[in-house]
Amino acid sequence: MSENNKIILQYIKDLRILYLEDDENTRGMVEFFLKGKVKNLYVGEDGSEGFDLYKKYSPDLIITDIQMPNMTGTEMAKLIRDENSEIPIIVITAFNDSESLFEAINLGINNYLTKPLDFGILIKTLGKMARTLNLKQENESIKNILEQYKDIVDESSLISKTDLDGKITYVNRHFEEISGYTMEELEGKTYEFVRHSDMSTEEFNSTWEKIRNEKTTWRGVIKNQKKNGDIYFVDTTVKPILDLDGNVMEFIALRHDITDLETSKEYFREQSNIKGNDLQEAIKISKDYETAINESNIFVKIDKQRNISYANELFYETYEYSESELIGKPYSILNHPDIPERFYRRVWKVIESGQIWKGKILTKSKSGKDNYSNVTIVPLRDSKDEIVEYLGIRHDITQVVQLHNELEETQRELIYRMGEIGETRSLETGNHVKRVAEYSRLLGLKYGLPTDDVNILFTASPMHDIGKVGIPDSVLNKPGKHTADEWEIMKTHSEIGYNILKSSKRPILKAAAIISYTHHEKWNGSGYPKSLKGEDIHIFGRITAIADVFDALGSDRVYKKAWELDRILDLFKEQRGIHFDPMLVDLFMKNLDEFLVIRDKYKEV
């Protein structure tokens, strides 16, 4: 048995198939052929029996003859399509029964086979459909997980979005609850609507101008006012969402309520001037506040020798150390091995100069778990204004960071699966999209693209051939050379992919649209669909073109066998400056060994 057939059998082994045929001999042969290859096979003799079996067993896929007594295959297909428009249906028809075939096509039949039935074609058709079904099921699962992650983030944070003018377009339930305003009341307003008067209009506008113009993430504490007049404080992160050209599309803000902490700090500032008889009362209240703050925040004190002199219970609990294991020990005991030493040197330079340092820190607990915290380190001074120690206040954001990382990973997985859907129409492609993604990332790094662009290219490049979903099987999987008309149909897949993705506001999907549209353009202007030339072709398209061709030539396809490596390299040398960007070809050749490592790592099983 060929490797290809082994792969097909692996795909179809979990299929539950409904098969309908009134001819006893044909039915017996197909039943004998499929038994043992699929999970369940439900067999019937006409459309009426088939519809009953469908309602009883809810199969994954239906194979049906058209001309049958009592109820034809197309009549049954219409009934099933009325209930389930997604279930794949394959019809079997006589070679000359064009009228019934057209009727089936109008019903949205997924595929058709002609009599006498070729079992080789049948098994390949089932394999392609099974692979598509598997990917759809995986994608539905991923979408479901994404929704759950979104729900968790919504439950744990105050989320809002604004347009380019700073007008609110979305707030979640927690934002509504803490502010006292509904989404309807906030929509179209700027954040100035909830700003407390302590923050001047000039300061507010200056902050927003900085976020808009510098296009970087802003972090800080903001004092706001509720609808009922009460104040609240939020630890805020505002991030501009950029398109591929670096233009801001919208702003997303994530906030955490720190009203208790900020209120306590204000209280202490007010109490710093208390004298005489009020002193004992102030001390008592301060103790109560200290207890409250200790219960809700992670504290550590560090002496001037950079040793830990105090930590509260939450600190010990979070990082899994006992008091005896930390007190007197260097603060560096908490340093994470993945964080470079120069980062810690910069932090110490700031605080030892007397400034407050704020930022996100990754720390490793005693058992080796990663902990993420928003950290503020404040130099504490004596009456002579000399630094005596440092106070570190931490807010554990490990869960939020982990959720964010999982969301990003899930998004990458979803896009990779979408790319695979574009390839399912050709079973021979195997790990093609995975290799193309890895080749594209490597070539992007060698070219010197910024890290963010390399990550976008890596994530988006698997979707370069998503447009193949719109190409008929008869053209896409035709063995041998296409006719002129077939080739024109085949070329439309780049525009189909572009049209599927172009309307998205998401940077990765916008990049995927560009890659789909440009990866068949050629350096000399002889490519398609727009005959772009040279650097008019987006760098993502130029990189993916080399990755795609290198992998395609080295893999078996329905229309050819894999080429030897020397023959592939000769083609790239010949097409340097004709098909491909000459600089990219030189980088590819110079680093060929690294590309071959990727090829061998993800070779077909």
XYZ file of C-alpha atoms in Angstrom:
605
model
C 0.000 0.000 0.000
C 1.362 3.462 -0.948
C 2.117 6.100 1.687
C -0.604 8.269 0.197
C -3.240 5.553 0.656
C -2.096 5.022 4.242
C -2.665 8.727 4.907
C -6.120 8.552 3.312
C -7.118 5.541 5.414
C -5.977 7.402 8.522
C -8.285 10.291 7.606
C -11.389 8.193 6.919
C -11.125 5.719 9.812
C -13.365 7.877 12.049
C -15.995 8.614 9.395
C -19.634 7.614 9.847
C -21.017 7.196 6.317
C -24.556 6.750 5.002
C -24.524 4.860 1.665
C -27.584 4.426 -0.571
C -27.817 2.270 -3.715
C -30.723 0.296 -5.147
C -28.568 -2.031 -7.298
C -27.758 -5.056 -5.149
C -24.447 -5.947 -6.845
C -23.055 -2.391 -6.691
C -24.273 -1.968 -3.124
C -22.591 -5.204 -2.070
C -19.245 -4.297 -3.647
C -19.136 -0.811 -2.117
C -20.225 -2.141 1.272
C -17.496 -4.798 1.153
C -14.917 -2.181 0.108
C -15.751 0.328 2.873
C -16.386 -2.060 5.767
C -13.468 -1.922 8.165
C -12.094 1.244 6.601
C -14.616 3.629 8.195
C -15.988 3.821 11.728
C -19.633 3.134 10.823
C -21.377 2.353 7.517
C -25.167 2.702 7.317
C -26.598 1.153 4.136
C -29.986 1.689 2.506
C -31.749 0.901 -0.820
C -33.588 4.150 -1.620
C -33.985 7.795 -0.628
C -36.857 7.208 1.773
C -34.897 4.655 3.778
C -31.855 6.913 3.538
C -33.675 9.886 5.062
C -34.822 7.711 7.979
C -31.256 6.462 8.519
C -29.960 10.046 8.386
C -32.395 11.168 11.102
C -31.548 8.139 13.243
C -27.733 8.151 13.017
C -26.700 11.715 11.964
C -23.796 10.508 9.769
C -20.761 12.637 8.882
C -21.091 12.117 5.128
C -23.592 10.742 2.598
C -22.938 8.775 -0.612
C -26.044 8.249 -2.710
C -27.117 6.988 -6.092
C -29.501 9.356 -7.890
C -31.977 7.072 -9.675
C -33.680 4.933 -6.987
C -37.286 3.772 -6.405
C -39.684 5.388 -3.884
C -37.475 8.474 -3.467
C -34.544 9.553 -5.649
C -31.174 10.584 -4.271
C -31.774 14.242 -5.180
C -35.180 14.259 -3.473
C -33.584 12.870 -0.314
C -30.685 15.350 -0.593
C -33.158 18.249 -0.739
C -34.856 17.066 2.469
C -31.507 16.708 4.208
C -30.226 20.071 2.932
C -33.326 21.713 4.427
C -32.215 20.409 7.832
C -28.441 20.537 7.470
C -26.813 22.687 4.803
C -23.284 21.688 5.844
C -23.258 17.878 5.615
C -21.129 16.660 2.675
C -23.081 14.726 0.024
C -21.540 12.723 -2.819
C -23.847 11.600 -5.648
C -23.219 8.659 -7.968
C -24.696 8.985 -11.435
C -24.578 7.380 -14.844
C -22.178 9.026 -17.263
C -24.995 10.300 -19.501
C -27.451 11.365 -16.765
C -26.686 15.088 -17.090
C -30.165 16.283 -16.115
C -30.041 14.613 -12.697
C -26.481 15.790 -12.195
C -27.412 19.443 -12.823
C -30.287 19.073 -10.374
C -27.865 17.738 -7.761
C -25.391 20.565 -8.389
C -28.163 23.130 -7.856
C -28.774 21.564 -4.440
C -25.159 22.254 -3.469
C -23.876 18.675 -3.734
C -20.207 18.547 -2.725
C -18.976 16.024 -5.267
C -20.115 13.464 -7.809
C -18.780 10.149 -9.098
C -19.780 8.383 -12.312
C -20.664 4.754 -12.877
C -19.052 2.284 -13.123
C -17.558 3.315 -9.779
C -13.747 3.621 -9.578
C -12.789 2.645 -6.021
C -9.484 4.521 -6.258
C -11.304 7.779 -7.009
C -13.880 6.993 -4.305
C -11.247 6.534 -1.606
C -9.401 9.755 -2.594
C -12.654 11.719 -2.588
C -13.523 10.409 0.868
C -10.035 11.232 2.091
C -10.282 14.857 0.984
C -13.709 15.270 2.540
C -12.638 13.593 5.775
C -9.657 15.881 6.093
C -11.851 18.938 5.539
C -14.328 17.679 8.144
C -11.527 17.100 10.659
C -10.179 20.608 10.159
C -13.635 22.160 10.464
C -14.204 20.306 13.717
C -10.813 21.433 15.045
C -11.543 25.022 14.009
C -14.914 24.945 15.751
C -13.162 23.685 18.864
C -10.560 26.464 18.654
C -13.264 29.103 18.126
C -15.074 27.777 21.169
C -11.880 28.012 23.241
C -11.279 31.565 21.993
C -14.752 32.579 23.090
C -14.139 31.089 26.528
C -10.799 32.916 26.836
C -12.497 36.187 25.851
C -15.170 35.571 28.483
C -12.510 34.961 31.160
C -10.636 38.182 30.272
C -13.944 40.078 30.274
C -14.699 38.668 33.714
C -11.350 39.670 35.220
C -10.694 43.132 33.745
C -12.303 46.407 32.712
C -12.111 46.471 28.901
C -12.883 49.333 26.523
C -12.203 50.310 22.908
C -12.056 53.722 21.255
C -11.832 54.931 17.675
C -9.172 57.237 16.211
C -10.882 60.292 17.678
C -10.796 58.773 21.162
C -14.540 58.103 21.165
C -15.701 55.013 23.027
C -16.949 52.191 20.790
C -17.127 49.364 23.344
C -17.037 48.734 27.094
C -17.538 45.433 28.868
C -19.903 44.711 31.767
C -17.282 45.383 34.473
C -16.601 48.820 33.029
C -20.330 49.552 33.175
C -20.585 48.290 36.751
C -17.690 50.312 38.187
C -18.485 53.544 36.294
C -22.251 53.349 36.768
C -22.785 54.150 33.078
C -24.280 51.841 30.447
C -22.709 51.163 27.063
C -25.431 53.280 25.454
C -24.533 56.227 27.695
C -20.792 55.883 26.998
C -20.817 55.139 23.273
C -19.524 58.087 21.254
C -18.117 59.840 24.342
C -14.413 60.283 25.058
C -12.781 59.082 28.280
C -12.979 62.707 29.437
C -16.610 61.883 30.185
C -15.485 59.777 33.195
C -12.318 61.783 33.992
C -12.063 63.232 37.491
C -11.506 66.980 37.675
C -8.169 66.413 39.486
C -6.793 65.504 36.067
C -6.844 68.689 34.001
C -8.202 68.813 30.459
C -4.726 69.815 29.258
C -3.089 66.800 30.951
C -5.790 64.485 29.623
C -5.449 65.771 26.036
C -1.652 65.661 26.251
C -1.737 62.006 27.339
C -3.999 61.039 24.436
C -1.907 62.981 21.927
C 1.177 61.118 23.149
C -0.552 57.732 22.744
C -1.805 58.692 19.276
C 1.428 60.158 17.945
C 3.986 57.772 19.446
C 1.840 54.693 18.661
C 3.194 52.917 21.722
C 1.583 51.291 24.737
C 0.808 53.680 27.602
C 0.584 52.588 31.238
C -0.450 54.583 34.259
C -2.916 55.148 37.087
C -6.011 57.211 36.257
C -8.477 58.803 38.642
C -12.038 58.660 37.308
C -15.466 59.712 38.503
C -18.535 57.459 38.626
C -22.005 58.483 37.499
C -23.019 58.968 41.157
C -20.027 61.252 41.815
C -17.804 58.739 43.658
C -14.186 58.403 42.587
C -12.327 55.282 41.513
C -8.755 54.544 40.464
C -7.715 52.193 37.661
C -4.294 50.797 36.777
C -4.574 51.316 33.022
C -2.855 49.990 29.905
C -3.809 51.598 26.577
C -2.536 49.970 23.394
C -2.982 51.330 19.850
C -3.877 48.627 17.311
C -1.905 49.226 14.106
C -2.429 48.045 10.534
C 0.407 46.744 8.364
C 1.330 50.292 7.317
C 1.687 51.393 10.929
C -1.534 53.385 10.982
C -3.645 53.323 14.140
C -6.982 51.558 13.600
C -8.329 51.736 17.160
C -7.263 51.779 20.811
C -7.858 49.021 23.351
C -7.605 49.686 27.083
C -7.351 47.130 29.876
C -7.839 48.308 33.466
C -7.662 46.909 36.983
C -9.518 48.553 39.860
C -6.975 49.753 42.471
C -9.271 52.168 44.294
C -8.530 50.660 47.735
C -4.780 51.035 47.301
C -4.908 54.589 45.952
C -7.435 55.687 48.578
C -5.112 54.340 51.277
C -2.156 56.205 49.789
C -4.143 59.447 49.736
C -5.125 58.874 53.332
C -1.510 58.443 54.418
C -0.537 61.632 52.617
C -3.294 63.506 54.442
C -2.279 62.023 57.796
C 1.376 62.940 57.429
C 0.656 66.402 58.941
C -1.325 65.201 61.998
C -0.108 66.533 65.357
C -0.805 66.388 69.096
C -3.852 64.577 70.433
C -4.825 63.160 67.034
C -1.568 61.212 66.721
C -2.682 58.075 68.597
C -5.889 57.915 66.571
C -3.918 58.373 63.350
C -1.569 55.533 64.346
C -4.464 53.217 65.082
C -6.217 53.981 61.787
C -2.917 53.670 59.922
C -2.432 50.199 61.397
C -5.881 49.221 60.175
C -5.055 50.529 56.716
C -1.723 48.730 56.747
C -3.534 45.476 57.523
C -6.024 46.076 54.698
C -3.266 46.844 52.201
C -1.243 43.818 53.297
C -4.235 41.612 52.677
C -4.674 42.796 49.070
C -1.148 43.560 47.789
C 2.230 41.844 47.522
C 4.952 43.776 49.401
C 8.704 43.455 49.694
C 11.352 45.743 51.190
C 14.956 45.766 49.990
C 17.864 47.361 51.853
C 20.608 49.455 50.275
C 22.771 46.338 49.878
C 19.996 44.901 47.669
C 19.032 42.270 50.243
C 15.433 41.453 51.188
C 14.587 42.939 54.597
C 10.820 42.348 54.707
C 8.064 40.569 52.782
C 4.389 40.175 53.619
C 2.455 36.913 53.744
C 1.104 37.307 50.202
C 4.690 37.579 48.946
C 5.691 34.319 50.639
C 2.520 32.635 49.406
C 2.959 33.793 45.816
C 6.621 32.881 45.448
C 6.513 29.800 47.702
C 9.376 30.803 50.042
C 9.381 30.887 53.836
C 10.530 33.935 55.799
C 13.813 32.271 56.750
C 14.534 31.460 53.106
C 14.181 35.108 51.978
C 15.071 37.575 54.722
C 18.686 38.710 54.350
C 19.012 37.030 50.963
C 19.891 38.990 47.777
C 16.829 40.285 45.915
C 18.332 38.645 42.806
C 17.193 35.273 44.189
C 13.899 36.114 42.471
C 15.451 36.938 39.083
C 14.124 34.901 36.181
C 16.757 33.050 34.085
C 15.087 34.137 30.824
C 15.403 37.849 31.655
C 18.794 39.347 30.678
C 20.933 40.875 33.427
C 20.954 44.236 31.646
C 17.224 44.574 32.404
C 17.825 44.276 36.150
C 20.781 46.681 35.912
C 18.518 49.288 34.287
C 15.916 48.894 37.067
C 18.510 49.345 39.806
C 19.991 52.358 38.031
C 16.565 54.051 38.100
C 15.685 53.392 41.734
C 19.177 54.011 43.105
C 19.037 57.426 41.428
C 15.996 58.150 43.601
C 13.311 57.667 40.952
C 10.240 55.431 41.087
C 10.303 52.480 38.684
C 7.127 50.931 37.249
C 6.820 47.982 34.896
C 5.960 44.360 34.322
C 8.319 41.742 35.769
C 8.580 38.005 35.229
C 9.688 36.107 38.330
C 10.279 32.417 38.999
C 8.840 30.934 42.195
C 10.702 28.446 44.374
C 9.054 25.496 42.572
C 9.929 26.930 39.154
C 6.544 28.433 38.209
C 6.500 31.663 36.195
C 4.814 34.627 37.890
C 4.020 37.904 36.154
C 3.479 41.084 38.169
C 2.871 44.769 37.636
C 5.545 46.231 39.904
C 6.153 49.647 41.451
C 9.462 50.141 43.307
C 9.680 53.282 45.438
C 12.872 54.591 47.137
C 12.093 55.394 50.819
C 13.943 58.353 52.335
C 14.758 59.484 55.851
C 14.335 62.997 57.261
C 17.576 64.053 55.561
C 16.094 62.992 52.204
C 18.578 60.136 51.897
C 17.486 56.748 50.544
C 17.367 54.140 53.315
C 15.526 51.265 51.585
C 13.239 50.386 48.688
C 9.594 49.332 48.807
C 8.292 47.019 46.070
C 4.526 46.755 45.531
C 3.343 43.999 43.225
C 0.034 43.052 41.616
C -0.057 39.460 40.380
C -1.175 39.413 36.710
C -0.031 35.861 35.947
C -3.495 34.673 34.969
C -4.084 37.623 32.626
C -0.682 37.159 30.913
C -1.181 33.418 30.533
C -4.630 33.976 29.043
C -3.187 36.532 26.639
C -0.447 34.101 25.571
C -2.970 31.293 25.110
C -5.202 33.584 23.050
C -2.295 34.471 20.769
C -1.273 30.835 20.417
C -4.855 29.822 19.697
C -5.149 32.541 17.065
C -1.987 31.253 15.367
C -3.349 27.696 15.490
C -6.688 28.815 14.025
C -5.004 30.641 11.146
C -2.738 27.660 10.495
C -5.807 25.417 10.335
C -7.487 27.849 7.942
C -4.394 27.580 5.759
C -4.666 23.807 5.883
C -8.262 24.030 4.663
C -6.923 25.717 1.538
C -4.634 22.721 1.061
C -7.115 19.956 1.847
C -8.294 20.060 -1.728
C -4.914 18.441 -2.610
C -4.059 15.565 -0.249
C -0.474 15.389 -1.436
C 0.475 18.671 0.268
C 0.880 17.223 3.783
C 2.981 19.598 5.928
C 3.287 22.161 3.126
C 1.772 25.093 5.041
C 3.880 24.370 8.122
C 7.108 24.313 6.106
C 6.161 27.462 4.171
C 5.541 29.282 7.466
C 8.918 28.207 8.875
C 10.780 29.038 5.627
C 9.084 32.464 5.513
C 10.018 33.258 9.112
C 13.651 32.271 8.545
C 13.944 34.264 5.311
C 12.246 37.268 6.943
C 14.802 37.203 9.763
C 17.712 36.905 7.330
C 16.313 39.843 5.343
C 16.233 41.941 8.525
C 12.509 42.499 8.932
C 11.448 43.830 12.359
C 10.532 41.094 14.833
C 6.837 42.051 14.823
C 6.704 41.818 11.020
C 8.464 38.432 11.085
C 5.903 37.114 13.578
C 3.010 38.391 11.437
C 4.557 36.844 8.302
C 5.052 33.516 10.077
C 1.459 33.448 11.285
C -0.143 34.675 8.042
C 1.872 32.773 5.399
C 0.056 29.429 5.940
C -2.988 31.081 4.349
C -1.212 31.872 1.047
C -3.401 29.411 -0.872
C -6.669 29.805 1.065
C -8.279 30.821 -2.245
C -8.020 27.229 -3.457
C -11.269 26.562 -1.620
C -12.959 28.230 -4.614
C -11.277 26.161 -7.341
C -13.191 23.100 -8.681
C -11.663 19.695 -7.904
C -11.579 18.835 -11.586
C -9.135 21.702 -12.157
C -7.222 21.728 -8.877
C -6.456 18.003 -8.783
C -6.110 17.363 -12.494
C -3.141 15.092 -13.245
C -1.009 16.537 -16.010
C -1.010 19.945 -17.640
C -3.966 22.337 -17.472
C -5.618 23.640 -20.599
C -5.489 27.401 -21.194
C -9.005 27.824 -19.781
C -8.233 25.641 -16.769
C -5.086 27.633 -16.056
C -7.073 30.884 -16.045
C -9.452 29.329 -13.505
C -6.516 28.099 -11.421
C -4.946 31.569 -11.302
C -8.071 33.062 -9.752
C -7.255 31.443 -6.398
C -4.986 34.370 -5.454
C -7.812 36.872 -5.937
C -10.342 34.588 -4.231
C -8.084 34.417 -1.162
C -7.580 38.182 -1.204
C -11.337 38.836 -1.396
C -11.976 36.446 1.519
C -9.529 38.270 3.793
C -9.204 41.880 2.593
C -12.020 43.357 4.705
C -10.537 42.214 8.013
C -9.170 44.870 10.368
C -6.856 42.335 12.032
C -3.156 42.801 11.113
C -2.543 39.089 10.619
C -5.531 38.586 8.320
C -4.682 41.771 6.389
C -1.179 40.352 5.931
C -2.648 37.025 4.789
C -4.733 38.907 2.188
C -1.576 40.595 0.852
C 0.310 37.293 0.729
C -2.539 35.519 -1.096
C -2.708 38.367 -3.621
C 1.028 38.805 -4.296
C 2.866 35.511 -3.851
C 2.405 34.607 -7.540
C 3.740 37.955 -8.785
C 7.205 37.873 -10.394
C 10.148 40.218 -10.000
C 10.146 41.042 -13.760
C 6.406 41.809 -13.852
C 5.274 38.631 -15.627
C 3.329 37.160 -12.681
C -0.329 37.351 -11.713
C -2.881 38.686 -10.864
C -1.674 42.337 -11.222
C 1.670 41.923 -13.077
C 3.439 43.835 -10.308
C 7.174 44.340 -10.681
C 10.196 44.513 -8.364
C 9.664 46.227 -5.028
C 6.081 47.083 -5.972
C 5.448 43.502 -4.819
C 4.996 43.496 -1.021
C 7.971 41.974 0.797
C 5.629 39.410 2.399
C 4.625 38.198 -1.075
C 8.225 38.094 -2.321
C 9.355 36.034 0.678
C 6.391 33.637 0.558
C 6.936 33.113 -3.179
C 10.388 31.628 -2.534
C 9.174 29.555 0.435
C 6.167 28.230 -1.535
C 8.089 27.328 -4.711
C 10.984 25.732 -2.808
C 8.596 23.470 -0.930
C 6.277 22.753 -3.875
C 9.133 21.650 -6.134
C 10.513 19.379 -3.416
C 7.166 17.646 -2.810
C 5.068 15.147 -4.733
C 1.929 16.644 -6.305
C -0.878 15.142 -8.359
C 0.714 16.543 -11.518
C 4.412 15.814 -10.808
C 6.997 13.987 -8.718
C 9.302 15.809 -6.298
C 12.425 17.359 -7.832
C 15.954 16.617 -6.664
C 17.564 19.400 -4.601
C 20.195 20.265 -7.246
C 17.508 20.778 -9.870
C 15.567 23.069 -7.513
C 18.671 25.161 -6.765
C 19.444 25.458 -10.492
C 15.939 26.853 -11.049
C 16.407 29.494 -8.334
C 19.733 30.533 -9.879
C 18.109 30.783 -13.314
C 15.075 32.714 -11.993
C 17.086 35.140 -9.817
C 15.920 38.599 -10.879
C 13.294 37.097 -13.215
C 10.781 35.309 -10.990
C 12.338 36.010 -7.606
C 13.797 38.982 -5.707
C 17.571 38.598 -6.332
C 18.526 39.678 -2.790
C 16.160 37.105 -1.274
C 17.536 34.365 -3.542
C 21.078 35.216 -2.392
C 20.001 35.045 1.266
C 18.241 31.730 0.611
C 21.310 30.224 -1.045
C 23.681 31.556 1.623
C 21.602 30.001 4.409
C 20.469 26.857 2.560
C 21.567 24.517 5.375
C 19.083 26.136 7.775
C 16.253 25.741 5.268
C 17.131 22.066 4.814
C 16.949 21.550 8.599
C 13.353 22.819 8.478
C 12.564 20.611 5.469
C 13.857 17.507 7.239
C 12.161 18.392 10.529
C 8.707 18.646 8.909
C 9.085 16.051 6.169
C 6.105 13.899 5.223
C 5.489 10.900 7.474
